[in-house]
Protein backbone atom coordinates (compact mmCIF):
# COMPACT_ATOMS: atom_id res chain seq x y z
CA UNK A 1 0.00 0.00 0.00
CA UNK A 2 1.12 3.54 -0.73
CA UNK A 3 0.54 6.58 1.42
CA UNK A 4 0.60 10.35 1.29
CA UNK A 5 3.41 11.60 3.49
CA UNK A 6 3.23 14.88 5.30
CA UNK A 7 5.88 16.66 7.34
CA UNK A 8 6.27 18.15 10.77
CA UNK A 9 5.99 17.76 14.56
CA UNK A 10 7.25 18.21 18.12
CA UNK A 11 10.45 19.42 19.81
CA UNK A 12 12.89 19.24 22.77
CA UNK A 13 15.41 23.00 25.36
CA UNK A 14 18.95 25.99 25.00
CA UNK A 15 21.01 29.49 25.59
CA UNK A 16 22.21 32.10 23.00
CA UNK A 17 24.77 35.97 20.31
CA UNK A 18 26.12 36.48 16.48
CA UNK A 19 27.60 34.46 13.50
CA UNK A 20 26.76 32.29 10.23
CA UNK A 21 27.18 29.55 6.94
CA UNK A 22 26.42 26.41 4.95
CA UNK A 23 26.02 22.92 6.31
CA UNK A 24 26.46 19.31 5.42
CA UNK A 25 23.98 16.90 3.97
CA UNK A 26 22.31 19.28 1.54
CA UNK A 27 22.23 21.71 -1.33
CA UNK A 28 24.70 24.56 -1.36
CA UNK A 29 23.17 28.01 -1.87
CA UNK A 30 24.73 31.46 -1.93
CA UNK A 31 25.71 31.02 1.72
CA UNK A 32 27.96 28.10 0.78
CA UNK A 33 30.32 30.48 -0.99
CA UNK A 34 30.95 32.44 2.21
CA UNK A 35 33.24 31.51 5.06
CA UNK A 36 31.68 29.85 8.09
CA UNK A 37 31.23 31.94 11.22
CA UNK A 38 29.60 29.23 13.35
CA UNK A 39 30.65 25.60 12.89
CA UNK A 40 29.29 22.43 14.41
CA UNK A 41 31.87 19.73 13.72
CA UNK A 42 30.91 16.08 14.15
CA UNK A 43 28.74 16.64 17.22
CA UNK A 44 27.49 13.53 19.00
CA UNK A 45 25.43 13.14 22.16
CA UNK A 46 23.97 9.97 23.65
CA UNK A 47 21.62 9.51 26.57
CA UNK A 48 20.88 6.12 28.16
CA UNK A 49 19.35 3.97 25.43
CA UNK A 50 19.16 6.84 22.94
CA UNK A 51 21.60 8.45 20.49
CA UNK A 52 20.21 11.99 20.37
CA UNK A 53 22.77 13.58 18.01
CA UNK A 54 24.84 11.47 15.62
CA UNK A 55 27.95 12.98 13.98
CA UNK A 56 26.21 16.22 13.07
CA UNK A 57 28.15 18.88 11.17
CA UNK A 58 26.74 22.24 10.10
CA UNK A 59 28.19 25.59 9.06
CA UNK A 60 26.46 28.96 9.36
CA UNK A 61 27.64 32.21 7.81
CA UNK A 62 27.79 35.52 9.67
CA UNK A 63 24.34 37.10 9.85
CA UNK A 64 22.53 34.03 8.52
CA UNK A 65 19.32 32.65 10.04
CA UNK A 66 19.22 28.83 10.11
CA UNK A 67 16.26 26.75 11.24
CA UNK A 68 16.67 23.31 12.79
CA UNK A 69 13.58 21.41 11.64
CA UNK A 70 12.53 17.86 12.39
CA UNK A 71 9.95 15.62 14.03
CA UNK A 72 9.84 14.96 17.74
CA UNK A 73 12.96 13.13 18.86
CA UNK A 74 15.01 14.18 15.83
CA UNK A 75 17.72 15.79 17.98
CA UNK A 76 17.07 19.43 17.10
CA UNK A 77 16.68 20.68 20.67
CA UNK A 78 19.62 18.62 21.91
CA UNK A 79 21.67 20.22 19.12
CA UNK A 80 20.58 23.67 20.32
CA UNK A 81 21.51 22.77 23.90
CA UNK A 82 24.93 21.59 22.72
CA UNK A 83 25.38 24.93 20.96
CA UNK A 84 24.34 26.84 24.07
CA UNK A 85 26.58 24.85 26.39
CA UNK A 86 23.69 23.35 28.39
CA UNK A 87 24.85 19.88 27.31
CA UNK A 88 28.39 18.59 26.77
CA UNK A 89 28.98 16.67 23.54
CA UNK A 90 30.40 13.15 23.66
CA UNK A 91 32.34 14.01 20.50
CA UNK A 92 32.80 16.96 18.16
CA UNK A 93 33.34 20.71 18.50
CA UNK A 94 31.48 24.01 18.45
CA UNK A 95 33.55 26.80 16.86
CA UNK A 96 32.54 30.48 16.68
CA UNK A 97 34.58 32.99 14.68
CA UNK A 98 37.56 30.63 14.88
CA UNK A 99 37.25 30.10 18.65
CA UNK A 100 36.59 26.59 19.99
CA UNK A 101 33.91 27.09 22.67
CA UNK A 102 33.08 23.41 23.19
CA UNK A 103 34.39 23.34 26.77
CA UNK A 104 33.23 26.83 27.75
CA UNK A 105 30.22 27.22 30.11
CA UNK A 106 27.15 28.99 28.69
CA UNK A 107 27.93 32.35 30.31
CA UNK A 108 31.34 32.53 28.61
CA UNK A 109 30.19 31.70 25.08
CA UNK A 110 28.52 35.08 24.47
CA UNK A 111 25.42 33.47 23.04
CA UNK A 112 21.97 34.98 23.51
CA UNK A 113 19.01 32.71 24.21
CA UNK A 114 15.26 33.16 23.78
CA UNK A 115 13.49 30.39 25.65
CA UNK A 116 10.26 28.75 24.57
CA UNK A 117 8.31 30.32 27.46
CA UNK A 118 10.25 33.65 27.21
CA UNK A 119 11.22 33.42 30.96
CA UNK A 120 10.21 37.03 31.66
CA UNK A 121 9.89 38.29 35.25
CA UNK A 122 6.25 39.33 35.79
CA UNK A 123 7.11 41.57 38.77
CA UNK A 124 9.58 43.64 36.71
CA UNK A 125 8.71 46.15 34.01
CA UNK A 126 9.96 45.86 30.44
CA UNK A 127 13.10 47.92 31.03
CA UNK A 128 14.10 45.92 34.11
CA UNK A 129 13.53 42.65 32.25
CA UNK A 130 15.67 43.73 29.31
CA UNK A 131 18.41 45.12 31.54
CA UNK A 132 18.46 42.17 33.92
CA UNK A 133 22.02 40.90 34.28
CA UNK A 134 23.70 43.74 32.39
CA UNK A 135 27.01 44.57 34.04
CA UNK A 136 27.08 48.23 33.13
CA UNK A 137 26.83 51.53 35.03
CA UNK A 138 23.22 52.63 35.44
CA UNK A 139 23.22 55.29 32.69
CA UNK A 140 25.01 53.03 30.22
CA UNK A 141 22.59 50.21 31.00
CA UNK A 142 19.62 52.52 30.42
CA UNK A 143 21.03 53.57 27.05
CA UNK A 144 21.60 49.96 26.07
CA UNK A 145 18.08 48.95 27.09
CA UNK A 146 16.61 51.82 25.06
CA UNK A 147 18.74 50.87 22.05
CA UNK A 148 17.74 47.20 21.97
CA UNK A 149 14.07 48.02 22.54
CA UNK A 150 14.27 50.29 19.50
CA UNK A 151 15.85 47.43 17.54
CA UNK A 152 12.80 45.25 18.19
CA UNK A 153 10.34 48.11 17.54
CA UNK A 154 9.43 48.62 21.21
CA UNK A 155 10.91 52.08 21.76
CA UNK A 156 9.74 53.83 24.96
CA UNK A 157 8.28 50.60 26.40
CA UNK A 158 10.66 50.62 29.39
CA UNK A 159 8.02 51.37 32.04
CA UNK A 160 5.34 49.06 30.66
CA UNK A 161 4.31 46.02 32.70
CA UNK A 162 5.19 42.82 30.83
CA UNK A 163 1.86 41.30 31.90
CA UNK A 164 0.05 44.06 29.96
CA UNK A 165 1.77 43.19 26.67
CA UNK A 166 0.52 40.98 23.88
CA UNK A 167 2.17 37.62 23.27
CA UNK A 168 4.06 39.00 20.29
CA UNK A 169 5.30 41.98 22.30
CA UNK A 170 6.43 39.71 25.15
CA UNK A 171 8.36 37.66 22.62
CA UNK A 172 10.15 40.78 21.41
CA UNK A 173 10.95 41.79 25.00
CA UNK A 174 12.59 38.37 25.44
CA UNK A 175 14.48 38.95 22.19
CA UNK A 176 15.63 42.40 23.36
CA UNK A 177 16.86 40.93 26.65
CA UNK A 178 18.90 38.30 24.80
CA UNK A 179 20.42 41.02 22.57
CA UNK A 180 21.24 43.45 25.36
CA UNK A 181 24.64 41.88 26.28
CA UNK A 182 25.66 42.06 22.57
CA UNK A 183 25.97 38.31 21.97
CA UNK A 184 27.78 36.75 19.03
CA UNK A 185 25.08 34.21 18.20
CA UNK A 186 21.34 34.18 18.90
CA UNK A 187 19.59 30.90 19.75
CA UNK A 188 15.81 30.50 19.86
CA UNK A 189 13.87 27.47 21.10
CA UNK A 190 10.44 27.15 19.43
CA UNK A 191 10.11 30.96 19.48
CA UNK A 192 6.45 31.16 18.39
CA UNK A 193 4.96 28.05 19.97
CA UNK A 194 3.23 30.00 22.77
CA UNK A 195 1.30 32.26 20.40
CA UNK A 196 -2.21 31.80 19.08
CA UNK A 197 -2.23 30.70 15.42
CA UNK A 198 -3.75 34.05 14.39
CA UNK A 199 -0.74 35.92 15.82
CA UNK A 200 2.00 33.69 14.49
CA UNK A 201 2.21 34.98 10.93
CA UNK A 202 2.47 38.63 11.98
CA UNK A 203 4.90 37.81 14.79
CA UNK A 204 7.08 35.73 12.43
CA UNK A 205 7.40 38.74 10.18
CA UNK A 206 8.20 41.05 13.10
CA UNK A 207 10.76 38.61 14.50
CA UNK A 208 12.55 38.19 11.18
CA UNK A 209 12.63 41.96 10.63
CA UNK A 210 14.09 42.49 14.11
CA UNK A 211 16.79 39.85 13.64
CA UNK A 212 17.70 41.25 10.23
CA UNK A 213 17.93 44.79 11.63
CA UNK A 214 20.45 43.59 14.18
CA UNK A 215 22.26 41.39 11.64
CA UNK A 216 23.00 38.69 14.19
CA UNK A 217 23.77 35.08 13.29
CA UNK A 218 20.79 33.03 14.42
CA UNK A 219 19.92 29.37 14.93
CA UNK A 220 16.40 28.42 15.96
CA UNK A 221 14.50 25.22 16.61
CA UNK A 222 11.02 24.56 15.28
CA UNK A 223 8.75 21.66 14.36
CA UNK A 224 6.61 23.93 12.17
CA UNK A 225 7.59 23.85 8.50
CA UNK A 226 5.90 27.15 7.70
CA UNK A 227 7.81 28.82 10.53
CA UNK A 228 11.12 27.32 9.34
CA UNK A 229 10.53 28.40 5.75
CA UNK A 230 9.35 31.89 6.67
CA UNK A 231 12.08 32.73 9.20
CA UNK A 232 15.09 30.76 7.98
CA UNK A 233 17.50 31.73 5.22
CA UNK A 234 18.25 27.99 5.17
CA UNK A 235 16.68 25.02 6.89
CA UNK A 236 18.53 22.03 8.35
CA UNK A 237 16.33 18.92 8.43
CA UNK A 238 17.17 16.47 11.22
CA UNK A 239 16.03 12.86 11.58
CA UNK A 240 17.03 10.40 14.29
CA UNK A 241 19.92 12.62 15.34
CA UNK A 242 21.40 12.99 11.88
CA UNK A 243 21.43 15.95 9.51
CA UNK A 244 19.53 14.78 6.44
CA UNK A 245 19.87 17.95 4.37
CA UNK A 246 20.42 21.68 4.68
CA UNK A 247 19.29 24.15 2.06
CA UNK A 248 16.82 26.85 1.13
CA UNK A 249 13.12 25.98 1.36
CA UNK A 250 12.98 25.73 -2.44
CA UNK A 251 15.89 23.29 -2.50
CA UNK A 252 14.38 21.08 0.18
CA UNK A 253 11.00 21.00 -1.51
CA UNK A 254 12.11 20.54 -5.11
CA UNK A 255 15.40 18.64 -4.70
CA UNK A 256 15.27 16.51 -1.54
CA UNK A 257 18.45 14.58 -0.76
CA UNK A 258 16.66 11.60 0.81
CA UNK A 259 13.32 9.84 0.90
CA UNK A 260 12.83 11.16 4.44
CA UNK A 261 13.21 14.80 3.36
CA UNK A 262 10.94 14.22 0.37
CA UNK A 263 8.20 12.84 2.60
CA UNK A 264 8.71 15.16 5.57
CA UNK A 265 8.95 18.51 3.77
CA UNK A 266 5.58 19.17 2.21
CA UNK A 267 3.32 16.37 1.02
CA UNK A 268 4.22 13.39 -1.15
CA UNK A 269 2.58 10.28 -2.58
CA UNK A 270 4.42 6.98 -2.60
CA UNK A 271 3.68 4.77 -5.58
CA UNK A 272 5.21 1.85 -7.49
CA UNK A 273 7.93 2.93 -9.89
CA UNK A 274 6.34 1.22 -12.90
CA UNK A 275 3.37 3.64 -12.69
CA UNK A 276 5.80 6.53 -13.21
CA UNK A 277 7.98 4.97 -15.89
CA UNK A 278 10.58 3.68 -13.41
CA UNK A 279 11.85 0.19 -12.70
CA UNK A 280 9.34 -2.42 -11.54
CA UNK A 281 9.63 -3.11 -7.83
CA UNK A 282 10.91 0.37 -7.00
CA UNK A 283 9.03 3.05 -5.08
CA UNK A 284 8.91 6.70 -6.06
CA UNK A 285 7.59 9.83 -4.35
CA UNK A 286 5.47 12.38 -6.21
CA UNK A 287 4.06 15.70 -5.00
CA UNK A 288 0.23 16.03 -5.18
CA UNK A 289 0.60 18.94 -7.63
CA UNK A 290 2.73 16.72 -9.91
CA UNK A 291 -0.17 14.33 -10.40
CA UNK A 292 -2.91 15.43 -12.78
CA UNK A 293 -6.28 14.18 -13.92
CA UNK A 294 -5.88 13.01 -17.52
CA UNK A 295 -8.09 10.62 -19.54
CA UNK A 296 -4.88 9.11 -20.95
CA UNK A 297 -3.26 8.68 -17.53
CA UNK A 298 -1.78 5.33 -16.45
CA UNK A 299 -3.49 5.20 -13.03
CA UNK A 300 -7.23 4.48 -12.76
CA UNK A 301 -9.24 5.25 -9.64
CA UNK A 302 -12.23 6.87 -7.97
CA UNK A 303 -12.36 10.22 -6.17
CA UNK A 304 -13.31 9.56 -2.54
CA UNK A 305 -12.71 12.91 -0.81
CA UNK A 306 -12.02 16.58 -1.46
CA UNK A 307 -10.39 19.19 0.79
CA UNK A 308 -10.74 22.80 -0.33
CA UNK A 309 -7.46 24.77 -0.25
CA UNK A 310 -8.11 28.25 -1.64
CA UNK A 311 -6.94 28.32 -5.25
CA UNK A 312 -7.34 24.56 -5.56
CA UNK A 313 -8.27 21.41 -3.69
CA UNK A 314 -6.66 18.19 -2.52
CA UNK A 315 -8.51 15.20 -3.92
CA UNK A 316 -8.13 11.73 -2.44
CA UNK A 317 -8.26 9.03 -5.10
CA UNK A 318 -8.66 5.33 -4.38
CA UNK A 319 -6.71 3.76 -7.23
CA UNK A 320 -7.80 0.45 -8.74
CA UNK A 321 -4.49 -1.07 -7.62
CA UNK A 322 -5.32 -0.32 -3.97
CA UNK A 323 -3.27 2.87 -3.69
CA UNK A 324 -4.61 5.95 -1.91
CA UNK A 325 -3.32 9.00 -3.78
CA UNK A 326 -3.63 12.73 -3.17
CA UNK A 327 -3.94 15.03 -6.19
CA UNK A 328 -3.88 18.82 -6.07
CA UNK A 329 -5.99 20.38 -8.81
CA UNK A 330 -8.52 23.11 -9.55
CA UNK A 331 -11.27 22.71 -6.99
CA UNK A 332 -14.05 22.12 -9.56
CA UNK A 333 -12.26 19.81 -11.97
CA UNK A 334 -13.71 16.52 -10.61
CA UNK A 335 -16.36 15.45 -8.11
CA UNK A 336 -16.50 12.89 -5.31
CA UNK A 337 -17.48 9.48 -6.67
CA UNK A 338 -16.18 10.22 -10.17
CA UNK A 339 -14.02 7.66 -11.97
CA UNK A 340 -10.77 9.25 -13.10
CA UNK A 341 -7.40 8.51 -14.58
CA UNK A 342 -4.19 10.09 -13.29
CA UNK A 343 -0.91 10.91 -15.04
CA UNK A 344 2.45 11.49 -13.34
CA UNK A 345 4.11 14.74 -14.41
CA UNK A 346 7.30 14.53 -12.37
CA UNK A 347 8.86 12.17 -9.85
CA UNK A 348 10.21 13.95 -6.78
CA UNK A 349 12.41 11.17 -5.40
CA UNK A 350 14.55 9.39 -6.39
CA UNK A 351 15.68 11.91 -9.01
CA UNK A 352 16.52 11.06 -12.62
CA UNK A 353 15.00 8.73 -15.15
CA UNK A 354 11.61 8.95 -16.86
CA UNK A 355 8.78 10.66 -15.00
PDB file of N, CA and C in Angstrom, residues 125-163:
ATOM      1  N   UNK A 125       9.208  45.539  35.242  1.00  0.00           N
ATOM      2  CA  UNK A 125       8.705  46.150  34.015  1.00  0.00           C
ATOM      3  C   UNK A 125       9.595  45.757  32.832  1.00  0.00           C
ATOM      4  N   UNK A 126       9.235  46.248  31.656  1.00  0.00           N
ATOM      5  CA  UNK A 126       9.958  45.862  30.439  1.00  0.00           C
ATOM      6  C   UNK A 126      11.427  46.240  30.534  1.00  0.00           C
ATOM      7  N   UNK A 127      11.709  47.475  30.963  1.00  0.00           N
ATOM      8  CA  UNK A 127      13.096  47.920  31.035  1.00  0.00           C
ATOM      9  C   UNK A 127      13.930  47.068  31.980  1.00  0.00           C
ATOM     10  N   UNK A 128      13.364  46.729  33.138  1.00  0.00           N
ATOM     11  CA  UNK A 128      14.101  45.917  34.112  1.00  0.00           C
ATOM     12  C   UNK A 128      14.318  44.505  33.596  1.00  0.00           C
ATOM     13  N   UNK A 129      13.345  43.963  32.849  1.00  0.00           N
ATOM     14  CA  UNK A 129      13.532  42.647  32.250  1.00  0.00           C
ATOM     15  C   UNK A 129      14.656  42.662  31.234  1.00  0.00           C
ATOM     16  N   UNK A 130      14.651  43.670  30.368  1.00  0.00           N
ATOM     17  CA  UNK A 130      15.668  43.732  29.311  1.00  0.00           C
ATOM     18  C   UNK A 130      17.051  43.971  29.912  1.00  0.00           C
ATOM     19  N   UNK A 131      17.124  44.793  30.951  1.00  0.00           N
ATOM     20  CA  UNK A 131      18.414  45.118  31.542  1.00  0.00           C
ATOM     21  C   UNK A 131      18.897  44.134  32.586  1.00  0.00           C
ATOM     22  N   UNK A 132      18.096  43.114  32.871  1.00  0.00           N
ATOM     23  CA  UNK A 132      18.461  42.167  33.921  1.00  0.00           C
ATOM     24  C   UNK A 132      19.790  41.475  33.584  1.00  0.00           C
ATOM     25  N   UNK A 133      20.740  41.564  34.478  1.00  0.00           N
ATOM     26  CA  UNK A 133      22.019  40.895  34.283  1.00  0.00           C
ATOM     27  C   UNK A 133      23.066  41.718  33.557  1.00  0.00           C
ATOM     28  N   UNK A 134      22.700  42.904  33.056  1.00  0.00           N
ATOM     29  CA  UNK A 134      23.698  43.744  32.386  1.00  0.00           C
ATOM     30  C   UNK A 134      24.703  44.269  33.408  1.00  0.00           C
ATOM     31  N   UNK A 135      25.962  44.102  33.133  1.00  0.00           N
ATOM     32  CA  UNK A 135      27.015  44.573  34.041  1.00  0.00           C
ATOM     33  C   UNK A 135      27.576  45.894  33.519  1.00  0.00           C
ATOM     34  N   UNK A 136      26.725  46.910  33.611  1.00  0.00           N
ATOM     35  CA  UNK A 136      27.081  48.235  33.127  1.00  0.00           C
ATOM     36  C   UNK A 136      26.665  49.267  34.170  1.00  0.00           C
ATOM     37  N   UNK A 137      27.317  50.438  34.189  1.00  0.00           N
ATOM     38  CA  UNK A 137      26.826  51.530  35.030  1.00  0.00           C
ATOM     39  C   UNK A 137      25.382  51.864  34.665  1.00  0.00           C
ATOM     40  N   UNK A 138      24.655  52.448  35.619  1.00  0.00           N
ATOM     41  CA  UNK A 138      23.215  52.635  35.438  1.00  0.00           C
ATOM     42  C   UNK A 138      22.877  53.389  34.154  1.00  0.00           C
ATOM     43  N   UNK A 139      23.553  54.503  33.886  1.00  0.00           N
ATOM     44  CA  UNK A 139      23.221  55.290  32.695  1.00  0.00           C
ATOM     45  C   UNK A 139      23.531  54.518  31.420  1.00  0.00           C
ATOM     46  N   UNK A 140      24.653  53.816  31.403  1.00  0.00           N
ATOM     47  CA  UNK A 140      25.015  53.026  30.219  1.00  0.00           C
ATOM     48  C   UNK A 140      24.013  51.898  30.016  1.00  0.00           C
ATOM     49  N   UNK A 141      23.577  51.282  31.107  1.00  0.00           N
ATOM     50  CA  UNK A 141      22.589  50.207  31.004  1.00  0.00           C
ATOM     51  C   UNK A 141      21.269  50.746  30.461  1.00  0.00           C
ATOM     52  N   UNK A 142      20.868  51.916  30.914  1.00  0.00           N
ATOM     53  CA  UNK A 142      19.617  52.519  30.422  1.00  0.00           C
ATOM     54  C   UNK A 142      19.700  52.806  28.932  1.00  0.00           C
ATOM     55  N   UNK A 143      20.852  53.304  28.486  1.00  0.00           N
ATOM     56  CA  UNK A 143      21.026  53.574  27.052  1.00  0.00           C
ATOM     57  C   UNK A 143      20.977  52.283  26.252  1.00  0.00           C
ATOM     58  N   UNK A 144      21.594  51.236  26.783  1.00  0.00           N
ATOM     59  CA  UNK A 144      21.602  49.958  26.070  1.00  0.00           C
ATOM     60  C   UNK A 144      20.200  49.363  25.995  1.00  0.00           C
ATOM     61  N   UNK A 145      19.454  49.447  27.087  1.00  0.00           N
ATOM     62  CA  UNK A 145      18.076  48.948  27.093  1.00  0.00           C
ATOM     63  C   UNK A 145      17.240  49.693  26.060  1.00  0.00           C
ATOM     64  N   UNK A 146      17.366  51.019  26.027  1.00  0.00           N
ATOM     65  CA  UNK A 146      16.614  51.816  25.055  1.00  0.00           C
ATOM     66  C   UNK A 146      16.995  51.440  23.632  1.00  0.00           C
ATOM     67  N   UNK A 147      18.275  51.195  23.403  1.00  0.00           N
ATOM     68  CA  UNK A 147      18.744  50.868  22.054  1.00  0.00           C
ATOM     69  C   UNK A 147      18.181  49.533  21.575  1.00  0.00           C
ATOM     70  N   UNK A 148      18.219  48.511  22.435  1.00  0.00           N
ATOM     71  CA  UNK A 148      17.742  47.199  21.969  1.00  0.00           C
ATOM     72  C   UNK A 148      16.222  47.173  21.866  1.00  0.00           C
ATOM     73  N   UNK A 149      15.519  47.928  22.705  1.00  0.00           N
ATOM     74  CA  UNK A 149      14.067  48.017  22.543  1.00  0.00           C
ATOM     75  C   UNK A 149      13.717  48.681  21.212  1.00  0.00           C
ATOM     76  N   UNK A 150      14.495  49.668  20.803  1.00  0.00           N
ATOM     77  CA  UNK A 150      14.267  50.288  19.499  1.00  0.00           C
ATOM     78  C   UNK A 150      14.527  49.293  18.372  1.00  0.00           C
ATOM     79  N   UNK A 151      15.534  48.448  18.560  1.00  0.00           N
ATOM     80  CA  UNK A 151      15.851  47.434  17.539  1.00  0.00           C
ATOM     81  C   UNK A 151      14.670  46.496  17.280  1.00  0.00           C
ATOM     82  N   UNK A 152      13.915  46.193  18.335  1.00  0.00           N
ATOM     83  CA  UNK A 152      12.799  45.253  18.187  1.00  0.00           C
ATOM     84  C   UNK A 152      11.460  45.987  18.096  1.00  0.00           C
ATOM     85  N   UNK A 153      11.527  47.289  17.769  1.00  0.00           N
ATOM     86  CA  UNK A 153      10.338  48.110  17.541  1.00  0.00           C
ATOM     87  C   UNK A 153       9.474  48.247  18.789  1.00  0.00           C
ATOM     88  N   UNK A 154      10.132  48.390  19.950  1.00  0.00           N
ATOM     89  CA  UNK A 154       9.429  48.622  21.212  1.00  0.00           C
ATOM     90  C   UNK A 154      10.007  49.853  21.921  1.00  0.00           C
ATOM     91  N   UNK A 155      10.338  50.860  21.164  1.00  0.00           N
ATOM     92  CA  UNK A 155      10.907  52.075  21.756  1.00  0.00           C
ATOM     93  C   UNK A 155       9.943  52.678  22.771  1.00  0.00           C
ATOM     94  N   UNK A 156      10.498  53.168  23.883  1.00  0.00           N
ATOM     95  CA  UNK A 156       9.738  53.829  24.958  1.00  0.00           C
ATOM     96  C   UNK A 156       8.817  52.880  25.725  1.00  0.00           C
ATOM     97  N   UNK A 157       9.085  51.571  25.658  1.00  0.00           N
ATOM     98  CA  UNK A 157       8.283  50.597  26.402  1.00  0.00           C
ATOM     99  C   UNK A 157       8.879  50.290  27.778  1.00  0.00           C
ATOM    100  N   UNK A 158       9.933  50.991  28.174  1.00  0.00           N
ATOM    101  CA  UNK A 158      10.661  50.615  29.389  1.00  0.00           C
ATOM    102  C   UNK A 158       9.779  50.485  30.621  1.00  0.00           C
ATOM    103  N   UNK A 159       8.806  51.363  30.805  1.00  0.00           N
ATOM    104  CA  UNK A 159       8.021  51.374  32.041  1.00  0.00           C
ATOM    105  C   UNK A 159       6.734  50.549  31.930  1.00  0.00           C
ATOM    106  N   UNK A 160       6.539  49.891  30.810  1.00  0.00           N
ATOM    107  CA  UNK A 160       5.336  49.058  30.663  1.00  0.00           C
ATOM    108  C   UNK A 160       5.468  47.792  31.504  1.00  0.00           C
ATOM    109  N   UNK A 161       4.337  47.311  32.009  1.00  0.00           N
ATOM    110  CA  UNK A 161       4.313  46.019  32.696  1.00  0.00           C
ATOM    111  C   UNK A 161       4.300  44.899  31.659  1.00  0.00           C
ATOM    112  N   UNK A 162       5.141  43.894  31.826  1.00  0.00           N
ATOM    113  CA  UNK A 162       5.194  42.817  30.826  1.00  0.00           C
ATOM    114  C   UNK A 162       3.876  42.066  30.758  1.00  0.00           C
ATOM    115  N   UNK A 163       3.147  42.024  31.883  1.00  0.00           N
ATOM    116  CA  UNK A 163       1.862  41.305  31.898  1.00  0.00           C
ATOM    117  C   UNK A 163       0.794  42.024  31.087  1.00  0.00           C
TER     118      UNK A 163
END
